[in-house]
CSV table of C-alpha atoms and ligand atoms in Angstrom, one decimal:
chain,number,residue,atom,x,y,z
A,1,UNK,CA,58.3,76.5,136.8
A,2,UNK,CA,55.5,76.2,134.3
A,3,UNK,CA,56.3,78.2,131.7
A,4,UNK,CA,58.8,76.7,130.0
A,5,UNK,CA,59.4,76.6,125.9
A,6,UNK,CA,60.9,74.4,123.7
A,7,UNK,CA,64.4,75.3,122.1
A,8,UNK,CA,64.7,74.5,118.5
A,9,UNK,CA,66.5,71.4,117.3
A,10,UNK,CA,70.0,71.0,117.7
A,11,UNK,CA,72.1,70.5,114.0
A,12,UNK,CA,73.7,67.7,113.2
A,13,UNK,CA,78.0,67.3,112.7
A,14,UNK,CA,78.5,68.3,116.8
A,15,UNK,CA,79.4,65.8,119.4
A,16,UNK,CA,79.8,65.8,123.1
A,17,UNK,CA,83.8,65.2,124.9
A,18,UNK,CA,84.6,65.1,128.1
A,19,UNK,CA,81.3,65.9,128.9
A,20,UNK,CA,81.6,69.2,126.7
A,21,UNK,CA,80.0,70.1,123.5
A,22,UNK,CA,82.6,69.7,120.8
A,23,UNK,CA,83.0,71.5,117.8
A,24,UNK,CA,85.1,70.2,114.8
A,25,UNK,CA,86.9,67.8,117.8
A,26,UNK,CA,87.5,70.9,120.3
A,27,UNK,CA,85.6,71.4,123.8
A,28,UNK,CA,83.8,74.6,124.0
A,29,UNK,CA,86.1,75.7,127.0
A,30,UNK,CA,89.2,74.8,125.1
A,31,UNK,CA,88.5,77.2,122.2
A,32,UNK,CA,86.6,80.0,124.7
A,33,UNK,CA,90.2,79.6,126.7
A,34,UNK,CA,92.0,80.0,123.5
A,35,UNK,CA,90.1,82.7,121.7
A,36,UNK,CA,88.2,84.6,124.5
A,37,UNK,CA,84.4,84.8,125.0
A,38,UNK,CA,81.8,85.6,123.4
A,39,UNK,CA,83.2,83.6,120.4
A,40,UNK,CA,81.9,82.6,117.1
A,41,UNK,CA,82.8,79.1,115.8
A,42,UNK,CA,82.9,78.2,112.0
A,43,UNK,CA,83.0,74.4,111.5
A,44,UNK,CA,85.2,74.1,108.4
A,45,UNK,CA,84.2,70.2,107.9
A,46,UNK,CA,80.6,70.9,108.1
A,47,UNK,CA,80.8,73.3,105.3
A,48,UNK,CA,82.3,70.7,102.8
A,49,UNK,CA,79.8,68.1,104.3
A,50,UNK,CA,76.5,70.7,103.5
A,51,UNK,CA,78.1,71.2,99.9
A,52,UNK,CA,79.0,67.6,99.4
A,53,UNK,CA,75.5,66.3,100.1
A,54,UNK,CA,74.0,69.5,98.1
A,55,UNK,CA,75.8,68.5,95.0
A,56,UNK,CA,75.0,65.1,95.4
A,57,UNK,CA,71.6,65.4,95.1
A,58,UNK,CA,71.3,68.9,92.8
A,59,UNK,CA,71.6,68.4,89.1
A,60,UNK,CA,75.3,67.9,88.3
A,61,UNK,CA,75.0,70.9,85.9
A,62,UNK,CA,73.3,73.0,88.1
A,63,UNK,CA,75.6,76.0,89.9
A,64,UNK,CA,75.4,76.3,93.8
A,65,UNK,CA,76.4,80.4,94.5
A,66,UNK,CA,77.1,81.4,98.1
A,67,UNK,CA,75.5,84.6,99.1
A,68,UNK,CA,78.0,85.9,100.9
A,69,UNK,CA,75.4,88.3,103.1
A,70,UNK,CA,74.7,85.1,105.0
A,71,UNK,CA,78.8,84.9,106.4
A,72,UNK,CA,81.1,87.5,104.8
A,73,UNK,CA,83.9,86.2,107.7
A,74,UNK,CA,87.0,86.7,105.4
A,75,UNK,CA,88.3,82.8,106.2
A,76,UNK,CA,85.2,81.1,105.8
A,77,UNK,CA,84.9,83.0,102.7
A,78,UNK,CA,87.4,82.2,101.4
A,79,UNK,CA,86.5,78.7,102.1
A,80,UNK,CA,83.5,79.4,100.2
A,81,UNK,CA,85.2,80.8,97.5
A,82,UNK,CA,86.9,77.3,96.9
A,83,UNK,CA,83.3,75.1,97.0
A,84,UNK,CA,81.5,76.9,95.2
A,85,UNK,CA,80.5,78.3,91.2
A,86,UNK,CA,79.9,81.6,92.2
A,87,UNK,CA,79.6,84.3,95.0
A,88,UNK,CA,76.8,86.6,94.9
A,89,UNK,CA,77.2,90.1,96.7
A,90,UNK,CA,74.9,92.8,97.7
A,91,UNK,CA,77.4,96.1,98.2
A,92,UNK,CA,80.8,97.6,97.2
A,93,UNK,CA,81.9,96.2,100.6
A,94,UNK,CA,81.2,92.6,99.8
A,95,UNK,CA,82.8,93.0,96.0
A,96,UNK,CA,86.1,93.7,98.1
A,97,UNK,CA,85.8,91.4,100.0
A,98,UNK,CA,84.9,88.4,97.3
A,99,UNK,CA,87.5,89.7,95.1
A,100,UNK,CA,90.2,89.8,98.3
A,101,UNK,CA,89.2,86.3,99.1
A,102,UNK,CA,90.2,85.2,96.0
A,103,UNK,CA,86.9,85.2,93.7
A,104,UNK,CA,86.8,85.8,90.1
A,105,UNK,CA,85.4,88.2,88.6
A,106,UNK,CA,83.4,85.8,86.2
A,107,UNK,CA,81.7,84.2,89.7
A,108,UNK,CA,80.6,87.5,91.2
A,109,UNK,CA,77.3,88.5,90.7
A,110,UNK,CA,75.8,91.7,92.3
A,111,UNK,CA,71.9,92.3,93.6
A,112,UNK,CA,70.7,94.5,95.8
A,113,UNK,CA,67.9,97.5,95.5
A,114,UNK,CA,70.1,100.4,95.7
A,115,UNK,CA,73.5,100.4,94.3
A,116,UNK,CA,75.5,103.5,94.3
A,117,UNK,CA,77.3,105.1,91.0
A,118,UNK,CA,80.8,104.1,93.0
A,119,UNK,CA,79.9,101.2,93.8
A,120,UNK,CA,78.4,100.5,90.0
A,121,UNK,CA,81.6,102.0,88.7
A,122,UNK,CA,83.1,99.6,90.8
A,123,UNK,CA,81.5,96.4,89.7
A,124,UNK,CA,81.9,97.4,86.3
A,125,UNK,CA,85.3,97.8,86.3
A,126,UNK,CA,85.8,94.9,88.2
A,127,UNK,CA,84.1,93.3,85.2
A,128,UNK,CA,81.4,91.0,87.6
A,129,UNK,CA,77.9,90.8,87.0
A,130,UNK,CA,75.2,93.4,88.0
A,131,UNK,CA,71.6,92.2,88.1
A,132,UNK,CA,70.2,95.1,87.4
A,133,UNK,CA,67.0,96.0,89.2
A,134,UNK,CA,65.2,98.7,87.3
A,135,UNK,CA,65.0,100.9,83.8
A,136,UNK,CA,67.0,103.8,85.9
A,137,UNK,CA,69.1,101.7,87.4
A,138,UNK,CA,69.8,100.3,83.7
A,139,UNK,CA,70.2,104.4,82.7
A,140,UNK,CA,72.7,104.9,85.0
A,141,UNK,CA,74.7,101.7,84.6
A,142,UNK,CA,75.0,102.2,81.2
A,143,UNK,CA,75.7,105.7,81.5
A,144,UNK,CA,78.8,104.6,83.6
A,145,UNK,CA,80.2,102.2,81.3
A,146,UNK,CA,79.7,104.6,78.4
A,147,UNK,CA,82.1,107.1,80.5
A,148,UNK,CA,84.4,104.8,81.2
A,149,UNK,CA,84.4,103.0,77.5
A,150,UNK,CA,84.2,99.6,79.0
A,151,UNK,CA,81.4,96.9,78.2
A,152,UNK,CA,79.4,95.7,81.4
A,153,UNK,CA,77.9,92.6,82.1
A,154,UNK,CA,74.5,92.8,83.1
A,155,UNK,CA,71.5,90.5,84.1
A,156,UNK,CA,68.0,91.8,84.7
A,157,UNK,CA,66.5,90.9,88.4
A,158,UNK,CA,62.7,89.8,87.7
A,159,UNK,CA,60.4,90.5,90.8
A,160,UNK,CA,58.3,87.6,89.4
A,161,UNK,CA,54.8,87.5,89.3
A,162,UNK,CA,54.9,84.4,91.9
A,163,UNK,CA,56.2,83.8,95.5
A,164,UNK,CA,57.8,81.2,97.2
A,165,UNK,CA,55.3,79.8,99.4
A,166,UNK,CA,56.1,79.2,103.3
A,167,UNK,CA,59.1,81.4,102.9
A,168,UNK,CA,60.2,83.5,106.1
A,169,UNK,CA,60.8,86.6,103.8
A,170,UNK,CA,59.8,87.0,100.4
A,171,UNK,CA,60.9,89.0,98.4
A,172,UNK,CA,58.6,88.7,94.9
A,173,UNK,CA,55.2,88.5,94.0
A,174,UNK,CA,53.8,91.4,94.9
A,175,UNK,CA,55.3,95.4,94.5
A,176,UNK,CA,58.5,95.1,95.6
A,177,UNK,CA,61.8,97.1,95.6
A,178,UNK,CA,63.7,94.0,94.7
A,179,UNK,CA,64.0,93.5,90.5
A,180,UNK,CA,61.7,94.9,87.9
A,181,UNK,CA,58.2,93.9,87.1
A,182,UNK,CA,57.9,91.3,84.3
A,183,UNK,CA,56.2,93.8,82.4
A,184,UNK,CA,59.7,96.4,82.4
A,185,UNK,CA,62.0,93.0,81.5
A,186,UNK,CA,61.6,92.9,77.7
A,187,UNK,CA,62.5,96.4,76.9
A,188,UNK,CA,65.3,96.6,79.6
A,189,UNK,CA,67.5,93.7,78.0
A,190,UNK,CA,66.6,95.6,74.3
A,191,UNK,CA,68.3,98.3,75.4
A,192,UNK,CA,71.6,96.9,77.0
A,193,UNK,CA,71.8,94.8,73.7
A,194,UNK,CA,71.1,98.2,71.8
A,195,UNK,CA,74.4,99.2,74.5
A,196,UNK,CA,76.7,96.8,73.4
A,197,UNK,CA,76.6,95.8,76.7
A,198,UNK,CA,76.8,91.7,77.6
A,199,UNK,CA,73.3,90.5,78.5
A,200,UNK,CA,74.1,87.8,80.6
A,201,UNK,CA,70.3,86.7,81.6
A,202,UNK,CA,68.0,86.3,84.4
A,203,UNK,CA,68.1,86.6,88.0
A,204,UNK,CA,64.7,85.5,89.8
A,205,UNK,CA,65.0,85.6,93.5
A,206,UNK,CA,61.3,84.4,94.8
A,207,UNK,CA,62.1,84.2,98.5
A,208,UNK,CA,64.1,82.9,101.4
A,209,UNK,CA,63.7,80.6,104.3
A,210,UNK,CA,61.4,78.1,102.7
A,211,UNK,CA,61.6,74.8,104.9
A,212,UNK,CA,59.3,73.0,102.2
A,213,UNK,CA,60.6,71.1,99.2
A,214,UNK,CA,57.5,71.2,97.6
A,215,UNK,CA,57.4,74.8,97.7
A,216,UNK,CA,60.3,75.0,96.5
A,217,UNK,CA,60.1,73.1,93.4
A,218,UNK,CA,56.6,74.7,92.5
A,219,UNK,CA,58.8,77.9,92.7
A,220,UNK,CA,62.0,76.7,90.8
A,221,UNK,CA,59.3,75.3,88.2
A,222,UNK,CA,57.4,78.8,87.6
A,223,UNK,CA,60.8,80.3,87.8
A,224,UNK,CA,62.1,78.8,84.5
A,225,UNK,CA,58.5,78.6,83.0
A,226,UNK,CA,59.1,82.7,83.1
A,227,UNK,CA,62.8,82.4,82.5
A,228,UNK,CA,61.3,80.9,78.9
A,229,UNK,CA,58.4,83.4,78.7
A,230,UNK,CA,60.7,86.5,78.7
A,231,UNK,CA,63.7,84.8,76.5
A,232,UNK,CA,60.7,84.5,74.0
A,233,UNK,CA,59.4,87.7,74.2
A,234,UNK,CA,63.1,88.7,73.7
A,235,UNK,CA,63.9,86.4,71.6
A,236,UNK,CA,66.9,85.5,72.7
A,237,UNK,CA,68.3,82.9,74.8
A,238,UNK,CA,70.1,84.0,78.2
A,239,UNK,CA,73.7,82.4,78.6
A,240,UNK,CA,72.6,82.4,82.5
A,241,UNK,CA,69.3,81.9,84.6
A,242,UNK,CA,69.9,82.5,88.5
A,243,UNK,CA,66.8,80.5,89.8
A,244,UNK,CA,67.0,81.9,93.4
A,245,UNK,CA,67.1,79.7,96.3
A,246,UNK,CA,64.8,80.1,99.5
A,247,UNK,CA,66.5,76.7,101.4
A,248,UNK,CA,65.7,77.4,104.6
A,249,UNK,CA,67.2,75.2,108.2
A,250,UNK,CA,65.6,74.3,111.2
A,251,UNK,CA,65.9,77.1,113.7
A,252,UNK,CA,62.4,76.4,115.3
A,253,UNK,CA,60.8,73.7,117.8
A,254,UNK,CA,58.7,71.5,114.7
A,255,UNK,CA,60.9,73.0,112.0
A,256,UNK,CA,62.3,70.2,109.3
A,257,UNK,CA,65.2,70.1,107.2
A,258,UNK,CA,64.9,71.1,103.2
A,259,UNK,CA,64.1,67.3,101.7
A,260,UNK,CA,67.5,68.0,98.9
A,261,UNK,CA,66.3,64.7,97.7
A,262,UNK,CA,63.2,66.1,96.5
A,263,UNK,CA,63.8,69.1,95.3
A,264,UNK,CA,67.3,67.9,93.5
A,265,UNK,CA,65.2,65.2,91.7
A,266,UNK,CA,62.8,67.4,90.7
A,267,UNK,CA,65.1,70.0,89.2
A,268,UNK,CA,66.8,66.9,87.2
A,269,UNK,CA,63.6,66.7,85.5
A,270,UNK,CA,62.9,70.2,84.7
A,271,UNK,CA,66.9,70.9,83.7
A,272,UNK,CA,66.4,67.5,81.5
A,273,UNK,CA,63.4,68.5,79.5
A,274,UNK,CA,64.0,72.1,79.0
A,275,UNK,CA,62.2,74.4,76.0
A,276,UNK,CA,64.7,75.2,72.9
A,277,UNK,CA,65.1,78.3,73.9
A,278,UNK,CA,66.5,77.7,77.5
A,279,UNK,CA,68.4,74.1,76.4
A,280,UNK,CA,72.3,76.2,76.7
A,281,UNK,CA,71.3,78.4,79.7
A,282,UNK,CA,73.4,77.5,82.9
A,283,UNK,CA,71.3,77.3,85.7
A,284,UNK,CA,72.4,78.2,89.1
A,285,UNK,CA,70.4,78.4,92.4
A,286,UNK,CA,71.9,81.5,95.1
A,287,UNK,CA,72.1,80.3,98.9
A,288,UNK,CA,72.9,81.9,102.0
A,289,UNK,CA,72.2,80.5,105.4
A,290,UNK,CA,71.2,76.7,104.1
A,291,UNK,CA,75.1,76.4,103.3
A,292,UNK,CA,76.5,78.0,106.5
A,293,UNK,CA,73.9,78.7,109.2
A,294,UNK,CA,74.7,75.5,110.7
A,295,UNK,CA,78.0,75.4,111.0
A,296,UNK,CA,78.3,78.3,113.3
A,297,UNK,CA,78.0,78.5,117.0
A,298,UNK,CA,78.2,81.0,118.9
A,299,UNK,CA,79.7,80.6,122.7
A,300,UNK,CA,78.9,83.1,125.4
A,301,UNK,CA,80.1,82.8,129.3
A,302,UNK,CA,77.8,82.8,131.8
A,303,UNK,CA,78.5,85.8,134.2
A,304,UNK,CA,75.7,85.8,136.6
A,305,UNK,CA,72.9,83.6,137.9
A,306,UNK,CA,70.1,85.3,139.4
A,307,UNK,CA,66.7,84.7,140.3
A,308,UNK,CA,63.3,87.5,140.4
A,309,UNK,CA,60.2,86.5,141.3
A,310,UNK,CA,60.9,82.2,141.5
A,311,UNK,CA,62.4,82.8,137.4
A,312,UNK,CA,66.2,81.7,137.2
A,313,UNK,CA,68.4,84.1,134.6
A,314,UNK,CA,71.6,83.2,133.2
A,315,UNK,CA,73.2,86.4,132.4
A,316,UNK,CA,76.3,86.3,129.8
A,317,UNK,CA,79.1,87.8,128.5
A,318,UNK,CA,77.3,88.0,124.9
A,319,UNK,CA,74.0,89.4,123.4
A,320,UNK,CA,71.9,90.3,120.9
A,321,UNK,CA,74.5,92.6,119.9
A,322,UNK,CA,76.4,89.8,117.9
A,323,UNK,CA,73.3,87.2,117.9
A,324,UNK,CA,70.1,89.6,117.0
A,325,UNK,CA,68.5,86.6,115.1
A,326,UNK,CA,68.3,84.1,118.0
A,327,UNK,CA,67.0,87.5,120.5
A,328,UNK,CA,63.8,87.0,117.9
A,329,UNK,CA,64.2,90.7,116.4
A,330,UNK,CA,65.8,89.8,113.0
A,331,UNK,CA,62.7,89.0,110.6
A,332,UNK,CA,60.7,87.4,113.1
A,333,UNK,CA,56.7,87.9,114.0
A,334,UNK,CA,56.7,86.0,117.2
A,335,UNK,CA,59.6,85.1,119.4
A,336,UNK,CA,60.9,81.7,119.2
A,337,UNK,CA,63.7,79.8,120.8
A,338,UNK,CA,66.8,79.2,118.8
A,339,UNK,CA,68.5,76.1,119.5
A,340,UNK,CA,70.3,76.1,122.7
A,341,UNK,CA,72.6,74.3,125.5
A,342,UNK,CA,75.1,74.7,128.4
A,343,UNK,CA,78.2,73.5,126.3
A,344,UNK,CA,80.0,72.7,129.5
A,345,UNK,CA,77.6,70.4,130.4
A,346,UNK,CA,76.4,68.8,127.2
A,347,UNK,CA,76.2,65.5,129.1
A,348,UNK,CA,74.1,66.3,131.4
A,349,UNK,CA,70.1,65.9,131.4
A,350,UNK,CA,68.2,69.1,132.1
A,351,UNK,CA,67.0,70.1,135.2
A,352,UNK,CA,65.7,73.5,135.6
A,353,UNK,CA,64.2,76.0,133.2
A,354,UNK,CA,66.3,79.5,133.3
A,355,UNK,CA,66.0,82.5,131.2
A,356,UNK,CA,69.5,82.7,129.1
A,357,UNK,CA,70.2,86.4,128.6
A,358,UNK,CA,72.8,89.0,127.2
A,359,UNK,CA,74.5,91.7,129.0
A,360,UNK,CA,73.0,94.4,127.5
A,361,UNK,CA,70.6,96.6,129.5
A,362,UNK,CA,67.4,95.8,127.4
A,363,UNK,CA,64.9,93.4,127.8
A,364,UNK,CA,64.9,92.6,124.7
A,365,UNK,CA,68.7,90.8,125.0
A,366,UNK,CA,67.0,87.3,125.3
A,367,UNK,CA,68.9,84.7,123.7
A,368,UNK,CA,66.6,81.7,125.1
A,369,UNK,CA,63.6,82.0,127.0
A,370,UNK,CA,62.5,79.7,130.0
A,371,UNK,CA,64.2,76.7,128.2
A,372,UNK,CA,65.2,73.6,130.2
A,373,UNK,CA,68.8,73.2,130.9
A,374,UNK,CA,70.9,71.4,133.0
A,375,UNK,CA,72.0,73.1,136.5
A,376,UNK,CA,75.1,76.1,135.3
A,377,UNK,CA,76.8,78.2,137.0
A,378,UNK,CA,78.9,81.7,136.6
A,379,UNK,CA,82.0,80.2,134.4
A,380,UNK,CA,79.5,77.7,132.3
A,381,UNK,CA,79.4,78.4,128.6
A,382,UNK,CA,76.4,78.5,126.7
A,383,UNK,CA,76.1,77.4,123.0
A,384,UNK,CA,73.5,78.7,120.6
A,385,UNK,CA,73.4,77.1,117.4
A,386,UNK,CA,72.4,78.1,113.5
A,387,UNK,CA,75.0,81.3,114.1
A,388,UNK,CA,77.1,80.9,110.8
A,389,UNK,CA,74.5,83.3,109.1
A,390,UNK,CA,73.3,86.6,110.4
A,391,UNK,CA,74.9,86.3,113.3
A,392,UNK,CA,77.9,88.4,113.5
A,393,UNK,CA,77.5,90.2,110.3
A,394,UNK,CA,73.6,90.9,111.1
A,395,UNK,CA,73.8,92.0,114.6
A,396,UNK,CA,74.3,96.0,116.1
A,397,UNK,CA,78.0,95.3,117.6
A,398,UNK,CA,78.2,98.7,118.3
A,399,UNK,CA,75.0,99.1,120.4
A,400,UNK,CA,76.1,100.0,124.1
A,401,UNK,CA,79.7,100.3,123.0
A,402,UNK,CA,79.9,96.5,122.9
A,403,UNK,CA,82.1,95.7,120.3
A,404,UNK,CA,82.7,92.5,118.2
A,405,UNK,CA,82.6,89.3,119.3
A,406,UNK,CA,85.8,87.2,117.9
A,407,UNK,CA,85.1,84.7,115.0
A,408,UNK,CA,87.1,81.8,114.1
A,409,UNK,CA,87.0,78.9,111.4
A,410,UNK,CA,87.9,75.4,112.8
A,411,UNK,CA,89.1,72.4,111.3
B,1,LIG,C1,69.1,88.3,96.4
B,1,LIG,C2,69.3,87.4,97.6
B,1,LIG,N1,70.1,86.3,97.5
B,1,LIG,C3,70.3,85.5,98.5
B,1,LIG,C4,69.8,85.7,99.7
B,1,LIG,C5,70.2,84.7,100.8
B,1,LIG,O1,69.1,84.2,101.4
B,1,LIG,P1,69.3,82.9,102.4
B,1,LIG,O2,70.4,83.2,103.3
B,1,LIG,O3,68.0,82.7,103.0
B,1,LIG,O4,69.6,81.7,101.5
B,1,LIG,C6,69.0,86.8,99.9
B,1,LIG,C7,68.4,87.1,101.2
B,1,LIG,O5,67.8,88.0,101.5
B,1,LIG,C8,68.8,87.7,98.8
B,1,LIG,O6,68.0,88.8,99.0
């Protein structure tokens, strides 16, 4: 066949036994035989590993936050919850669940566009963060507390005048729903200081899926250059600057892992030679998929082999029902191959380019397009990678009365 396509590259931390993939030291068929197909797998060592090696080479002052949109999967969240500073959520819905998997109040820190009153009323009484994200929103936050005679904590979410370049989605620079404009910051903060309220700083979210360090720390160095601006124009020092994050991972054929190195050295230098009016700020970056993504894999059995026209399809049990991302219609322009195998025959070399879809009666359900696999059959199980973010929690399970697949954290 001629058309075949390259899958993306394969993540590092899983090994091949008898002849199987293996994740955290147990064959695909083991846990599929265990747990039931289609499955999600959450790699518990290769979460510590991606922390470990991120605070090695991130400023040791410097906080990592999880955003839990990325995996809110209550054990691996909890997990979470345990490495890292802080947990940043995006609904009511996820300050449950962060407080229920053990968070403090103190770590939580809520963004999003369009927060209810409950769910303000919520976070306030909870006592988290909210980074607010315009003047009404400000009205009506303070307008809550004031009801309910208790002093919120607030941040203001800058849409900064800058994006991250090469990012997959951005989400500044430009009119955007996310934050206010720099020009609405200044008189915002006045008036929850006017409050009473606790102004707790900055949040400056730039973009997200940014493979390229040096786009990166061009971003994380305008970030704090307009952290200082606004403090100055306020004249006052913010106890907190949330510098964003944008780390992507490799999902792509040609895509490269984030060089940490880099951008950890350079972030040394800019959190060592800081302006007066930023040197007691704590700094803390916000990532999603670049601390999970990769320890996830989703397993789906293969239920039919077919052929039309010459083309071989694998037809499974799963779908873009649990794994929209890797069908190419979560955030994507063109259609791209996540990275792929036949778990039950890692070992083996490939041999024939097949079409691996899901079960659903669209043509869109196609999880890997003519890639080059080795021979399956009906009862094989197929493994696609970078599923521990915006996989399960970012996918229609309810489309064509599917349902959930199962999720479970290893190790
Ligand atoms: C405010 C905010 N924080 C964090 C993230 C997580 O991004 P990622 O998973 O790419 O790190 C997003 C993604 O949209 C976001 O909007």
């Amino acid at each position: 066949m001629s058309k075949v396509k390259p899958i993306g590259p394969i993540p590092g931390g899983y090994a091949c036994r008898d002849g199987e993939l293996s994740i955290g030291g147990r064959t695909a068929s083991e846990l599929v035989a265990e747990h039931g197909s289609p499955l999600f797998v959450y790699d518990r060592g290769l979460l510590h590993s991606r922390i470990e090696a991120l605070r090695a080479a991130m400023p040791s002052q410097l906080h990592i936050h999880y955003a839990m949109k990325a995996n809110p999967f209550a054990p691996l969240l909890e997990q979470m919850v345990e490495l890292v500073d802080g947990i940043d959520i995006a609904s009511g819905g996820e300050l449950t669940m962060a407080l229920n998997a053990g968070a403090e109040a103190r770590q939580i820190s809520f963004a999003g566009p369009g927060k209810r009153d409950d769910e303000l009323l919520a976070a306030i009484q909870a006592g988290v963060t909210i980074n607010i994200e315009s003047p009404n929103e400000c009205d009506r936050v303070l307008a809550i507390a004031a009801r309910e005679e208790l002093q919120p904590h607030l941040a203001v979410r800058v849409n900064p005048d800058f994006d991250l370049k090469g990012s997959g989605m951005k989400m500044g620079g430009g009119a955007k729903q996310f934050g206010m404009d720099v020009d609405f910051v200044a008189a915002t903060v006045q008036k929850i200081l006017d409050a009473g309220a606790d102004w707790r700083g900055f949040h400056i979210f730039a973009g997200s899926q940014a493979l390229k360090a040096e786009a990166i720390i061009e971003t994380q160095a305008q970030t704090i250059a307009l952290a200082e601006r606004l403090a100055e124009q306020i004249g006052q020092s913010p106890e907190h600057v949330n510098l964003g994050g944008g780390f992507g991972i490799p999902y792509f054929p040609g895509d490269e892992p984030v060089d940490i190195g880099l951008v950890g050295e350079a972030l040394k230098k800019q959190l060592s030679a800081l302006p007066k009016i930023l040197s007691n700020t704590q700094f803390a970056i916000e990532l999603g998929r670049y601390l999970v993504g990769e320890a996830g894999v989703y397993l789906t059995r293969i239920i039919d082999r077919k052929t039309s026209q010459g083309e071989t399809f694998l037809v499974t049990d799963g779908g873009l029902h649990h794994q929209l991302a890797a069908s190419g219609n979560f955030g994507t322009v063109i259609r791209r191959n996540y990275p792929a195998a036949i778990a039950t025959q890692y070992d083996k070399p490939s041999e024939e380019a097949v079409s691996i879809v899901g079960c659903l009666c669209t043509p869109l359900d196609l999880l890997s397009d003519h890639s080059e696999m080795p021979k399956a059959e009906v009862g094989d199980i197929v493994a696609i990678f970078c599923a521990g973010a915006y996989g399960a929690t970012a996918s229609p399970a309810n489309f064509l009365g599917q349902g959930p697949a199962r999720e479970i954290l290893i190790g």
